[in-house]
Coordinates of C-alpha atoms in Angstrom, one line a residue:
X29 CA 0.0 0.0 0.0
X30 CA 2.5 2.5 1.0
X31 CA 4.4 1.9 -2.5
X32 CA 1.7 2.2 -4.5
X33 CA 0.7 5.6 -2.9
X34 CA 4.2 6.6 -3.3
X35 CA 3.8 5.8 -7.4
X36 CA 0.4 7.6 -7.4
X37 CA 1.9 10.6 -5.6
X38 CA 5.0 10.5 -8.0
X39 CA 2.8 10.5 -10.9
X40 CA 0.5 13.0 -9.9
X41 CA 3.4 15.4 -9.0
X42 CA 4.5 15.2 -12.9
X43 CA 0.9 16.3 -13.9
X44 CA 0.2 20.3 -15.3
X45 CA -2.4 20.4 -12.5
X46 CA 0.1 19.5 -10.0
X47 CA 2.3 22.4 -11.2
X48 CA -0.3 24.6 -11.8
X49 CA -1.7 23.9 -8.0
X50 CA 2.2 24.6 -6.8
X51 CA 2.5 27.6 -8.7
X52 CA -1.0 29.2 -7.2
X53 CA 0.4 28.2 -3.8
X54 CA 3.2 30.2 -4.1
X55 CA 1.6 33.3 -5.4
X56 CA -1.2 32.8 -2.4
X57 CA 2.4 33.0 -0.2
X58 CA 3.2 36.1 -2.1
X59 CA 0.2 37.8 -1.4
X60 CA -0.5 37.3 1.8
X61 CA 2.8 38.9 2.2
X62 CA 1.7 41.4 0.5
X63 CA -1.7 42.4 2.2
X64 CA 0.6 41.9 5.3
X65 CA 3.0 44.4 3.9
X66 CA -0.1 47.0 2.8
X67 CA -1.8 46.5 6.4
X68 CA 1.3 48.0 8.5
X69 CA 2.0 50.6 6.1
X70 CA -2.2 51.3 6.6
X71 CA -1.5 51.0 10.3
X72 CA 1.4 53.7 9.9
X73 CA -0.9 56.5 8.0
X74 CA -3.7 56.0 10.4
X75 CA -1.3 56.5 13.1
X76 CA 0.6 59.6 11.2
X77 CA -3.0 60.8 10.2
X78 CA -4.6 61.2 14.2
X79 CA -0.9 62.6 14.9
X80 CA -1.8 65.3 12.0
X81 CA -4.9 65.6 13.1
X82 CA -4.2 66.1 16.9
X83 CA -1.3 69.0 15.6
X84 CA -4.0 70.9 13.4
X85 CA -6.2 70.7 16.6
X86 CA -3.5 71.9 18.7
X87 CA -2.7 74.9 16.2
X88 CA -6.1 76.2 15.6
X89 CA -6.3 76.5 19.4
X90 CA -3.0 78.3 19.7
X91 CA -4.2 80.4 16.9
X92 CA -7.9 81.0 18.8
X93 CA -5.7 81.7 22.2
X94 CA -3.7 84.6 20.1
X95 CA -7.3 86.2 18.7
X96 CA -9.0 86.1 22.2
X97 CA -5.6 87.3 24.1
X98 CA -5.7 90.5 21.1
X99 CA -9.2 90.8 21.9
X100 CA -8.8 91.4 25.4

């Protein structure tokens, strides 16, 4: 038994299906690296976005602390 399902795993591993299925597992691999890859850089502009967010917030009240100490 185990010999013949060595010889029926040999022969399907010489098949185009075989290759075909080994090739779409390795671009799968790829991306999923990729979509990993696009997720931190994602993660990074959220981050750098709240950050510019938070710094425009912080200016405009700077700015609104400048018209009401003029004002007064």
């Amino acid at each position: 038994m185990d010999e013949r399902l060595r010889a029926v795993e040999a022969q399907i591993r010489t098949t185009s299906a075989y290759q075909r299925a080994a090739e779409l597992l390795e671009s799968e691999e790829r991306l999923e690296a990729q979509l990993r890859d696009i997720e931190r850089e994602l993660e990074t502009l959220a981050a750098a976005a709240q950050l510019a967010r938070i710094d425009r917030l912080r200016k405009a009240l700077t700015n609104s602390d400048r018209i009401f100490a003029q004002m007064g």
